[in-house]
Short mmCIF file of C-alpha atoms in Angstrom, two decimals:
data_model
loop_
_atom_site.label_atom_id
_atom_site.label_comp_id
_atom_site.label_asym_id
_atom_site.label_seq_id
_atom_site.Cartn_x
_atom_site.Cartn_y
_atom_site.Cartn_z
CA MET A 173 0.00 0.00 0.00
CA GLU A 174 2.80 2.36 0.91
CA ASN A 175 4.49 1.68 -2.41
CA THR A 176 1.21 2.23 -4.21
CA SER A 177 0.61 5.55 -2.42
CA PHE A 178 4.15 6.60 -3.11
CA ILE A 179 3.81 5.75 -6.81
CA MET A 180 0.48 7.63 -7.03
CA MET A 181 1.95 10.67 -5.29
CA GLN A 182 4.93 10.70 -7.65
CA SER A 183 2.56 10.32 -10.60
CA ARG A 184 0.58 13.35 -9.47
CA LYS A 185 3.78 15.37 -9.13
CA ALA A 186 4.90 14.29 -12.55
CA ALA A 187 1.52 15.12 -14.07
CA SER A 188 1.51 18.49 -12.32
CA SER A 189 5.04 19.21 -13.49
CA PHE A 190 4.10 18.17 -17.01
CA CYS A 191 1.04 20.49 -17.02
CA ASN A 192 3.04 23.35 -15.58
CA GLY A 193 5.80 22.67 -18.06
CA GLU A 194 3.28 22.60 -20.90
CA ARG A 195 1.80 25.92 -19.76
CA LEU A 196 5.26 27.40 -19.40
CA ALA A 197 6.24 26.15 -22.84
CA GLN A 198 3.05 27.61 -24.34
CA ALA A 199 3.64 30.94 -22.57
CA MET A 200 7.24 31.01 -23.80
CA ALA A 201 6.06 30.18 -27.33
CA ASN A 202 3.56 33.07 -27.24
CA GLU A 203 6.21 35.40 -25.87
CA MET A 204 8.66 34.34 -28.58
CA LEU A 205 5.96 34.87 -31.21
CA GLN A 206 5.29 38.40 -29.97
CA GLN A 207 9.00 39.14 -29.79
CA SER A 208 9.57 37.86 -33.32
CA GLU A 209 6.67 39.94 -34.57
CA GLN A 210 8.01 43.02 -32.83
CA LYS A 211 11.55 42.47 -34.11
CA SER A 212 10.31 42.34 -37.68
CA MET A 213 9.11 45.95 -37.34
CA GLN A 214 12.26 47.56 -38.66
CA ARG A 215 13.44 50.98 -37.49
CA SER A 216 13.39 52.37 -41.00
CA VAL A 217 11.84 55.83 -40.38
CA THR A 218 14.53 58.51 -40.62
CA PHE A 219 14.67 61.92 -38.95
CA ILE A 220 13.56 63.66 -42.16
CA GLN A 221 10.65 61.28 -42.67
CA ALA A 222 9.54 61.67 -39.05
CA LEU A 223 9.78 65.45 -39.42
CA ALA A 224 7.72 65.22 -42.61
CA LEU A 225 5.08 63.32 -40.63
CA VAL A 226 4.84 66.08 -38.03
CA VAL A 227 4.68 68.92 -40.58
CA GLY A 228 2.56 66.97 -43.07
CA MET A 229 -0.06 65.92 -40.53
CA ILE A 230 -0.41 69.44 -39.12
CA ILE A 231 -0.58 71.33 -42.41
CA GLY A 232 -3.72 70.15 -44.19
CA SER A 233 -6.29 72.32 -45.91
CA GLY A 234 -6.97 74.41 -42.77
CA ILE A 235 -4.25 77.00 -43.33
CA PHE A 236 -5.73 77.80 -46.76
CA LEU A 237 -9.25 78.22 -45.34
CA LYS A 238 -8.95 79.42 -41.70
CA PRO A 239 -7.34 82.91 -41.96
CA GLY A 240 -10.67 84.66 -42.58
CA ILE A 241 -12.42 82.92 -39.67
CA VAL A 242 -9.61 83.71 -37.26
CA LEU A 243 -9.41 87.32 -38.45
CA GLY A 244 -13.18 87.78 -38.11
CA ASN A 245 -13.10 86.56 -34.52
CA ALA A 246 -9.93 88.43 -33.53
CA GLY A 247 -11.18 91.75 -34.94
CA THR A 248 -7.90 93.22 -36.18
CA LEU A 249 -4.92 92.07 -38.16
CA TYR A 250 -2.56 92.32 -35.22
CA MET A 251 -4.86 90.42 -32.87
CA SER A 252 -5.27 87.77 -35.55
CA LEU A 253 -1.50 87.31 -35.80
CA LEU A 254 -1.33 87.18 -32.02
CA ALA A 255 -4.00 84.44 -32.03
CA TRP A 256 -1.98 82.34 -34.50
CA ALA A 257 1.14 82.83 -32.36
CA ALA A 258 -0.76 82.01 -29.14
CA GLY A 259 -2.19 78.84 -30.70
CA GLY A 260 1.30 77.87 -31.76
CA ILE A 261 2.70 78.48 -28.27
CA ILE A 262 -0.01 76.34 -26.66
CA THR A 263 0.64 73.60 -29.20
CA LEU A 264 4.40 73.85 -28.71
CA ALA A 265 4.01 73.65 -24.92
CA SER A 266 1.86 70.53 -25.31
CA ALA A 267 4.30 69.04 -27.81
CA LEU A 268 7.35 69.62 -25.61
CA SER A 269 5.54 67.99 -22.68
CA VAL A 270 4.40 64.91 -24.60
CA ALA A 271 7.89 64.67 -26.11
CA GLU A 272 9.30 63.89 -22.66
CA ILE A 273 6.83 61.03 -22.30
CA ALA A 274 7.65 59.82 -25.83
CA ALA A 275 11.37 59.83 -25.00
CA ALA A 276 10.78 57.88 -21.79
CA ILE A 277 8.32 55.38 -23.36
CA PRO A 278 9.51 54.97 -26.98
CA LYS A 279 6.95 52.33 -27.99
CA SER A 280 4.68 52.10 -31.02
CA GLY A 281 1.10 53.13 -30.23
CA GLY A 282 1.75 56.70 -29.11
CA LEU A 283 -0.79 58.28 -26.79
CA TYR A 284 -2.62 54.94 -26.34
CA ILE A 285 0.53 53.51 -24.76
CA TYR A 286 1.23 56.62 -22.65
CA LEU A 287 -2.27 56.68 -21.14
CA ARG A 288 -2.12 52.93 -20.55
CA GLU A 289 1.14 53.14 -18.61
CA LEU A 290 0.46 56.41 -16.77
CA TYR A 291 -3.28 56.19 -16.01
CA GLY A 292 -4.09 52.48 -16.33
CA GLU A 293 -5.21 49.99 -18.96
CA VAL A 294 -8.84 51.21 -19.12
CA PHE A 295 -7.94 54.75 -20.18
CA GLY A 296 -5.47 53.51 -22.76
CA PHE A 297 -8.00 51.05 -24.13
CA LEU A 298 -10.78 53.65 -24.46
CA LEU A 299 -8.52 55.94 -26.47
CA GLY A 300 -7.31 53.04 -28.62
CA TRP A 301 -10.93 51.95 -29.08
CA VAL A 302 -12.18 55.27 -30.47
CA GLN A 303 -9.03 55.78 -32.54
CA THR A 304 -9.16 52.31 -34.07
CA VAL A 305 -12.87 51.95 -34.77
CA ILE A 306 -13.92 55.52 -35.53
CA SER A 307 -11.46 58.42 -35.31
CA TYR A 308 -8.59 57.34 -37.56
CA PRO A 309 -10.60 55.54 -40.28
CA ALA A 310 -13.19 58.34 -40.36
CA SER A 311 -10.41 60.92 -40.71
CA ALA A 312 -8.87 58.87 -43.53
CA ALA A 313 -12.27 58.76 -45.24
CA ALA A 314 -12.72 62.53 -44.85
CA LEU A 315 -9.27 63.22 -46.31
CA SER A 316 -9.89 60.82 -49.21
CA ILE A 317 -13.14 62.61 -50.04
CA ALA A 318 -11.39 65.99 -49.70
CA PHE A 319 -8.75 64.84 -52.20
CA ALA A 320 -11.45 63.82 -54.68
CA THR A 321 -13.46 67.02 -54.10
CA TYR A 322 -10.52 69.36 -54.75
CA SER A 323 -9.53 67.23 -57.76
CA GLY A 324 -12.91 68.20 -59.22
CA TYR A 325 -11.40 71.63 -59.91
CA PHE A 326 -9.39 70.03 -62.72
CA LEU A 327 -11.58 67.02 -63.52
CA PRO A 328 -15.34 67.54 -63.02
CA MET A 329 -17.01 64.53 -61.38
CA ASN A 330 -20.37 63.58 -59.92
CA GLY A 331 -20.76 62.39 -56.34
CA PHE A 332 -20.32 58.67 -57.06
CA GLN A 333 -17.25 59.29 -59.22
CA GLN A 334 -15.72 61.32 -56.40
CA LYS A 335 -16.23 58.39 -54.04
CA LEU A 336 -14.55 56.04 -56.50
CA LEU A 337 -11.57 58.38 -56.79
CA ALA A 338 -11.45 58.64 -52.98
CA VAL A 339 -11.30 54.84 -52.69
CA ALA A 340 -8.66 54.67 -55.44
CA ILE A 341 -6.30 57.15 -53.76
CA LEU A 342 -6.85 55.42 -50.41
CA ALA A 343 -5.98 52.07 -52.04
CA PHE A 344 -2.81 53.54 -53.53
CA ILE A 345 -1.63 54.87 -50.16
CA LEU A 346 -2.57 51.57 -48.52
CA ILE A 347 -0.56 49.46 -50.99
CA MET A 348 2.52 51.68 -50.69
CA ASN A 349 2.45 51.48 -46.89
CA MET A 350 1.83 47.73 -46.93
CA ILE A 351 4.79 47.09 -49.21
CA SER A 352 7.21 49.15 -47.13
CA THR A 353 7.14 51.68 -44.32
CA ARG A 354 10.01 53.31 -46.20
CA TYR A 355 7.72 53.92 -49.19
CA GLY A 356 5.19 55.56 -46.90
CA GLY A 357 7.98 57.74 -45.52
CA ILE A 358 9.07 58.72 -49.03
CA ILE A 359 5.51 59.66 -50.01
CA GLN A 360 5.21 61.70 -46.82
CA THR A 361 8.47 63.55 -47.46
CA LEU A 362 7.58 64.35 -51.09
CA ALA A 363 4.01 65.38 -50.25
CA THR A 364 5.18 67.62 -47.41
CA ALA A 365 7.72 69.30 -49.68
CA GLY A 366 5.05 69.64 -52.37
CA LYS A 367 2.48 71.24 -50.09
CA LEU A 368 5.02 73.84 -48.96
CA VAL A 369 5.53 75.06 -52.54
CA PRO A 370 2.23 77.03 -52.86
CA ILE A 371 2.55 78.26 -49.28
CA ALA A 372 6.09 79.48 -49.97
CA GLY A 373 4.90 81.10 -53.21
CA ILE A 374 2.20 83.10 -51.45
CA VAL A 375 4.55 84.03 -48.59
CA VAL A 376 7.37 85.21 -50.86
CA PHE A 377 5.20 87.15 -53.32
CA GLY A 378 3.07 88.52 -50.50
CA LEU A 379 5.95 89.75 -48.36
CA VAL A 380 7.71 91.49 -51.27
CA SER A 381 4.47 93.04 -52.53
CA GLY A 382 4.32 96.81 -52.23
CA GLU A 383 0.56 96.70 -51.73
CA ALA A 384 -0.96 96.12 -48.31
CA PRO A 385 -4.77 96.44 -48.55
CA GLY A 386 -5.31 94.20 -45.52
CA PHE A 387 -3.25 96.51 -43.31
CA ALA A 388 -5.13 99.56 -44.56
CA GLY A 389 -8.47 98.10 -43.60
CA ILE A 390 -7.83 97.03 -40.04
CA GLN A 391 -9.68 99.99 -38.57
CA THR A 392 -12.93 98.75 -40.12
CA GLY A 393 -12.81 95.57 -38.06
CA ALA A 394 -14.41 94.82 -34.74
CA ALA A 395 -12.87 95.95 -31.49
CA ALA A 396 -9.54 94.29 -30.75
CA GLY A 397 -9.91 91.10 -28.78
CA ALA A 398 -13.72 90.92 -29.06
CA GLY A 399 -13.51 87.24 -30.02
CA PHE A 400 -9.89 86.54 -29.23
CA GLY A 401 -10.66 83.28 -27.42
CA ALA A 402 -12.64 81.99 -30.40
CA ALA A 403 -9.78 83.04 -32.68
CA ILE A 404 -7.27 81.00 -30.65
CA LEU A 405 -9.67 78.06 -30.73
CA GLY A 406 -9.74 78.25 -34.54
CA THR A 407 -5.95 78.18 -34.76
CA LEU A 408 -5.65 75.20 -32.41
CA TRP A 409 -7.66 73.06 -34.83
CA ALA A 410 -5.19 74.06 -37.57
CA TYR A 411 -2.24 72.97 -35.39
CA ASP A 412 -3.70 69.53 -34.65
CA GLY A 413 -2.12 66.29 -35.92
CA TRP A 414 1.51 66.43 -34.73
CA ILE A 415 1.07 63.75 -32.07
CA GLY A 416 0.53 61.08 -34.73
CA VAL A 417 4.29 60.69 -35.16
CA THR A 418 4.51 59.12 -31.68
CA ASN A 419 2.52 56.13 -32.98
CA MET A 420 5.61 55.27 -35.05
CA ALA A 421 8.07 55.27 -32.12
CA GLY A 422 8.87 51.58 -32.57
CA GLU A 423 9.99 52.19 -36.15
CA ILE A 424 11.88 55.47 -35.74
CA ARG A 425 15.65 55.32 -35.50
CA ASN A 426 16.83 56.25 -31.99
CA PRO A 427 13.30 57.36 -30.91
CA SER A 428 14.30 58.63 -27.45
CA LYS A 429 16.34 61.39 -29.06
CA THR A 430 14.64 61.71 -32.44
CA LEU A 431 11.04 62.17 -31.26
CA PRO A 432 11.65 65.27 -29.07
CA LYS A 433 13.68 66.87 -31.87
CA VAL A 434 11.19 66.28 -34.68
CA ILE A 435 8.24 67.34 -32.54
CA PHE A 436 9.91 70.58 -31.46
CA VAL A 437 11.34 71.46 -34.89
CA GLY A 438 8.13 70.48 -36.70
CA VAL A 439 5.72 72.46 -34.52
CA MET A 440 8.02 75.50 -34.40
CA PHE A 441 8.39 75.43 -38.20
CA VAL A 442 4.63 75.24 -38.73
CA MET A 443 4.01 78.12 -36.31
CA ILE A 444 6.42 80.37 -38.25
CA VAL A 445 4.88 79.30 -41.58
CA TYR A 446 1.34 80.04 -40.35
CA VAL A 447 2.22 83.54 -39.14
CA LEU A 448 4.10 84.42 -42.35
CA PHE A 449 1.28 83.00 -44.49
CA ASN A 450 -1.26 85.22 -42.75
CA ILE A 451 0.93 88.31 -43.14
CA ALA A 452 1.19 87.55 -46.87
CA ILE A 453 -2.59 87.24 -47.17
CA PHE A 454 -3.07 90.54 -45.36
CA LYS A 455 -0.75 92.18 -47.87
CA ALA A 456 -2.65 90.66 -50.81
CA LEU A 457 -6.32 91.16 -49.90
CA PRO A 458 -8.49 93.84 -48.27
CA PHE A 459 -9.70 93.23 -44.73
CA GLU A 460 -13.33 92.77 -45.79
CA THR A 461 -12.43 90.24 -48.48
CA ILE A 462 -10.40 88.11 -46.08
CA VAL A 463 -13.19 88.00 -43.51
CA SER A 464 -15.97 87.22 -46.00
CA SER A 465 -14.08 84.72 -48.16
CA LYS A 466 -14.39 80.98 -47.61
CA THR A 467 -11.13 80.40 -49.52
CA PRO A 468 -8.84 83.34 -48.70
CA GLY A 469 -5.76 81.33 -49.66
CA ALA A 470 -7.01 80.85 -53.22
CA GLU A 471 -8.06 84.49 -53.56
CA ALA A 472 -4.68 85.67 -52.28
CA ALA A 473 -2.96 83.42 -54.83
CA GLU A 474 -5.04 84.93 -57.66
CA ALA A 475 -4.30 88.46 -56.46
CA LEU A 476 -0.57 87.79 -56.28
CA LEU A 477 -0.05 85.35 -59.15
CA GLY A 478 -2.81 86.19 -61.61
CA SER A 479 -5.56 83.99 -63.07
CA GLY A 480 -3.50 80.83 -62.58
CA GLY A 481 -3.27 81.44 -58.86
CA GLY A 482 -6.49 79.53 -58.13
CA ALA A 483 -5.24 76.44 -59.93
CA PHE A 484 -1.86 76.79 -58.20
CA ILE A 485 -3.35 76.91 -54.73
CA THR A 486 -5.86 74.14 -55.48
CA ALA A 487 -3.05 71.88 -56.61
CA GLY A 488 -1.25 72.73 -53.38
CA ILE A 489 -4.31 71.78 -51.34
CA ILE A 490 -4.58 68.45 -53.20
CA VAL A 491 -0.95 67.62 -52.42
CA SER A 492 -1.45 68.80 -48.84
CA VAL A 493 -4.46 66.54 -48.34
CA LEU A 494 -2.56 63.63 -49.92
CA GLY A 495 0.27 64.07 -47.41
CA ALA A 496 -2.16 64.25 -44.49
CA LEU A 497 -3.96 61.10 -45.72
CA ASN A 498 -0.68 59.18 -45.98
CA GLY A 499 0.35 60.37 -42.53
CA TYR A 500 -2.94 59.36 -40.92
CA LEU A 501 -3.04 55.93 -42.54
CA MET A 502 0.63 55.32 -41.84
CA THR A 503 0.43 56.20 -38.13
CA ALA A 504 -3.11 54.96 -37.44
CA ALA A 505 -2.38 51.29 -38.10
CA ARG A 506 0.16 51.23 -35.26
CA VAL A 507 -2.61 51.60 -32.65
CA PRO A 508 -4.62 48.41 -33.39
CA GLN A 509 -1.33 46.60 -33.99
CA ALA A 510 -0.13 47.63 -30.51
CA MET A 511 -3.52 46.74 -28.99
CA GLY A 512 -3.37 43.37 -30.71
CA GLU A 513 0.03 42.65 -29.15
CA ARG A 514 -1.57 43.11 -25.73
CA GLY A 515 -4.70 41.11 -26.57
CA GLU A 516 -6.97 44.08 -25.90
CA ILE A 517 -8.98 44.04 -29.11
CA PRO A 518 -11.05 41.44 -31.00
CA PHE A 519 -9.06 39.58 -33.69
CA ALA A 520 -5.91 40.49 -31.75
CA ARG A 521 -3.85 37.64 -33.24
CA THR A 522 -4.61 38.88 -36.74
CA LEU A 523 -4.18 42.60 -36.10
CA ARG A 524 -0.87 42.24 -34.28
CA GLN A 525 0.79 40.25 -37.06
CA ILE A 526 3.60 41.81 -39.04
CA HIS A 527 3.91 40.84 -42.70
CA PRO A 528 6.70 38.22 -42.86
CA ARG A 529 8.17 39.67 -46.05
CA PHE A 530 7.47 43.40 -45.90
CA GLY A 531 7.81 43.91 -42.14
CA THR A 532 4.73 46.17 -42.02
CA PRO A 533 1.50 45.93 -39.97
CA ALA A 534 -0.35 44.90 -43.13
CA ASN A 535 -3.44 43.47 -41.41
CA ALA A 536 -3.94 46.59 -39.29
CA LEU A 537 -3.53 48.76 -42.40
CA LEU A 538 -6.15 46.68 -44.23
CA PHE A 539 -8.51 46.88 -41.26
CA HIS A 540 -8.31 50.67 -41.08
CA SER A 541 -8.67 51.09 -44.81
CA GLY A 542 -11.68 48.77 -44.91
CA LEU A 543 -13.46 50.85 -42.27
CA ALA A 544 -12.51 54.04 -44.14
CA VAL A 545 -14.12 52.70 -47.33
CA LEU A 546 -17.33 51.97 -45.40
CA TYR A 547 -17.32 55.53 -44.05
CA ILE A 548 -16.69 56.94 -47.55
CA PHE A 549 -19.75 55.23 -49.05
CA SER A 550 -21.96 55.80 -45.99
CA GLY A 551 -21.05 59.49 -45.85
CA THR A 552 -20.86 59.42 -42.03
CA PHE A 553 -17.21 60.44 -41.63
CA ASP A 554 -17.79 64.13 -40.88
CA THR A 555 -20.47 63.37 -38.29
CA LEU A 556 -18.31 60.76 -36.56
CA THR A 557 -15.19 62.94 -36.41
CA ASP A 558 -17.23 65.89 -35.09
CA LEU A 559 -18.75 63.72 -32.37
CA LEU A 560 -15.34 62.62 -31.12
CA VAL A 561 -13.53 65.98 -31.08
CA PHE A 562 -14.42 66.58 -27.43
CA VAL A 563 -13.41 63.07 -26.31
CA LEU A 564 -10.10 63.10 -28.18
CA TRP A 565 -9.18 66.40 -26.54
CA ILE A 566 -9.92 64.90 -23.12
CA PHE A 567 -7.36 62.18 -23.81
CA PHE A 568 -4.94 64.65 -25.37
CA THR A 569 -5.08 66.92 -22.31
CA MET A 570 -4.56 63.88 -20.09
CA GLY A 571 -1.50 63.10 -22.17
CA VAL A 572 0.00 66.54 -21.61
CA PHE A 573 -0.74 66.33 -17.87
CA GLY A 574 0.87 62.89 -17.91
CA VAL A 575 4.35 64.43 -17.76
CA PHE A 576 3.68 65.22 -14.07
CA LEU A 577 2.77 61.57 -13.44
CA LEU A 578 5.77 60.38 -15.43
CA ARG A 579 8.21 62.27 -13.22
CA ARG A 580 6.72 60.61 -10.15
CA LYS A 581 6.65 57.10 -11.57
CA LYS A 582 9.79 56.98 -13.67
CA PRO A 583 12.86 59.11 -12.92
CA ALA A 584 14.47 60.42 -16.10
CA GLU A 585 17.57 58.67 -17.38
CA LYS A 586 20.80 60.59 -17.23
CA GLY A 587 21.12 62.78 -20.29
CA GLY A 588 17.52 62.05 -21.34
CA TYR A 589 15.17 64.70 -22.71
CA ARG A 590 13.38 66.89 -20.16
CA VAL A 591 10.68 69.41 -21.00
CA PRO A 592 12.14 72.94 -20.66
CA PHE A 593 10.76 75.42 -18.11
CA TYR A 594 8.99 72.69 -16.15
CA PRO A 595 6.32 72.96 -14.70
CA PHE A 596 5.21 76.10 -16.57
CA THR A 597 5.43 74.53 -20.04
CA PRO A 598 3.02 71.61 -19.39
CA ILE A 599 0.72 73.95 -17.44
CA VAL A 600 0.34 76.10 -20.58
CA GLY A 601 -0.52 72.96 -22.58
CA VAL A 602 -3.04 71.73 -20.02
CA VAL A 603 -4.72 75.15 -19.78
CA GLY A 604 -4.98 75.27 -23.58
CA GLY A 605 -6.57 71.82 -23.67
CA ALA A 606 -8.96 72.73 -20.85
CA TYR A 607 -9.99 75.84 -22.78
CA ILE A 608 -10.86 73.77 -25.86
CA LEU A 609 -12.88 71.34 -23.72
CA ALA A 610 -14.81 74.11 -22.00
CA SER A 611 -15.51 75.88 -25.30
CA THR A 612 -16.70 72.64 -26.90
CA VAL A 613 -19.06 71.81 -24.04
CA ILE A 614 -20.52 75.32 -24.01
CA GLY A 615 -20.84 75.43 -27.79
CA ASP A 616 -22.38 71.97 -28.30
CA PRO A 617 -23.15 70.03 -25.08
CA PHE A 618 -25.26 67.39 -26.87
CA ARG A 619 -22.48 66.47 -29.28
CA SER A 620 -19.94 66.36 -26.44
CA LEU A 621 -22.13 63.99 -24.40
CA THR A 622 -22.73 61.78 -27.44
CA GLY A 623 -18.98 61.49 -27.97
CA ILE A 624 -18.52 60.36 -24.36
CA LEU A 625 -21.26 57.72 -24.72
CA ILE A 626 -19.66 56.37 -27.92
CA THR A 627 -16.36 56.09 -26.09
CA LEU A 628 -17.86 54.34 -23.06
CA ALA A 629 -19.51 51.84 -25.42
CA GLY A 630 -16.06 50.28 -25.66
CA LEU A 631 -16.09 49.22 -21.99
CA PRO A 632 -17.98 45.93 -22.60
CA VAL A 633 -15.37 45.07 -25.23
CA TYR A 634 -12.58 45.84 -22.76
CA TYR A 635 -14.03 43.64 -20.01
CA TYR A 636 -14.79 40.84 -22.46
CA MET A 637 -11.24 40.81 -23.80
CA ASN A 638 -9.81 41.14 -20.28
CA ASN A 639 -11.80 38.13 -19.07
CA LYS A 640 -10.81 36.22 -22.19
CA LYS A 641 -7.12 36.83 -21.43
CA LYS A 642 -7.58 35.67 -17.85
CA GLY A 643 -9.17 32.46 -19.09
CA GLU A 644 -6.19 31.59 -21.25
CA PRO A 645 -3.43 29.82 -19.24
CA ALA A 646 -0.78 30.95 -21.71
CA SER A 647 -1.60 34.56 -21.08
#
């Protein structure tokens, strides 16, 4: 009996060891799979390409359309310029603050990863949820339609034909980014350089122009500062988009040093360009024309360059939108890919996979593009992006504030990047974000609440995936 008991006891130990060993082997296999997938994401994005992402994702069509709106709210030329500078300073303060987090946590996924590590998994998931399912694909759809719409200036099309062209240009950008991240970087660099050509043309011809009708008419405007807050709000929308480059941290060469540099240089460059562009417009057009025009950039181009100015500026807008579309698609796919690596999203195994030959997140790119096509044909992209503006700024403001949490949780490495003039710099960024949130709630409380409800709809998905991970021994 004793021998039998001893044999049974040893058998149980052996079986237990075998099961534990099997679980350990499975866990190690999963870990090796994730590591191999991550290693195949090559650090192929150069400093210039990363800089092109920052500049290209900020400068869209807004700079060509916003000057009149900002001027109308600011009241005078000088207050308008001050509003553009103030918006740039707020953006720069936010950028410098997030850059410290990006340097300390140089992982693909950007703000999703930062919120996850600084505030907890739920906050990171909710941002990743709205970015993956709605925000990024809807923005890609909107930019694709914008490309087709502006192309109608040269090639008249009906509504269905515009949608087909929108899908075609989206497919082209998708294929290039699936084949190689380097190709996406090249497109971004060329498109960013191309979009600066019409801006540079207006700036140069405007600044050397002897005429200055916009300056002569400033006394006819409203009282200085009457809508200065609204003017700053208008400029902040035009500065949006720079944070997308942080999604690419896992593929940028030496991200801890490169990210702070490209963010600072990119935002500073755009701020200078915006101010100079507005001065050039003020020298080309009368005050009343700027305020009343829906396309002051095009009218300034015609005034400075003749009848071909409209075509010149329209071509510039098309290239500008193309660059923004490439930037959004290129950076957006890194969020579901990062969520897939952590098992936080349905079809995680598929979305996290890196193409074995091309080394790109091909499945995540296809997923985003597929949703974008649905939004293009449904025509819901503008509504969806408008609904989520408030929510995205909540997360963005949390990201800027996160630098305070970072310094408590993770002491900076020796020689690492630190935000200058701390704590005043992040405070400026947080105050700017809070101002946008307050203005949005006051201006459209129903839309703000709807955006929150859409975001919270992701919670059941989070808890389902979390319970699913707990039920898998290998996890």
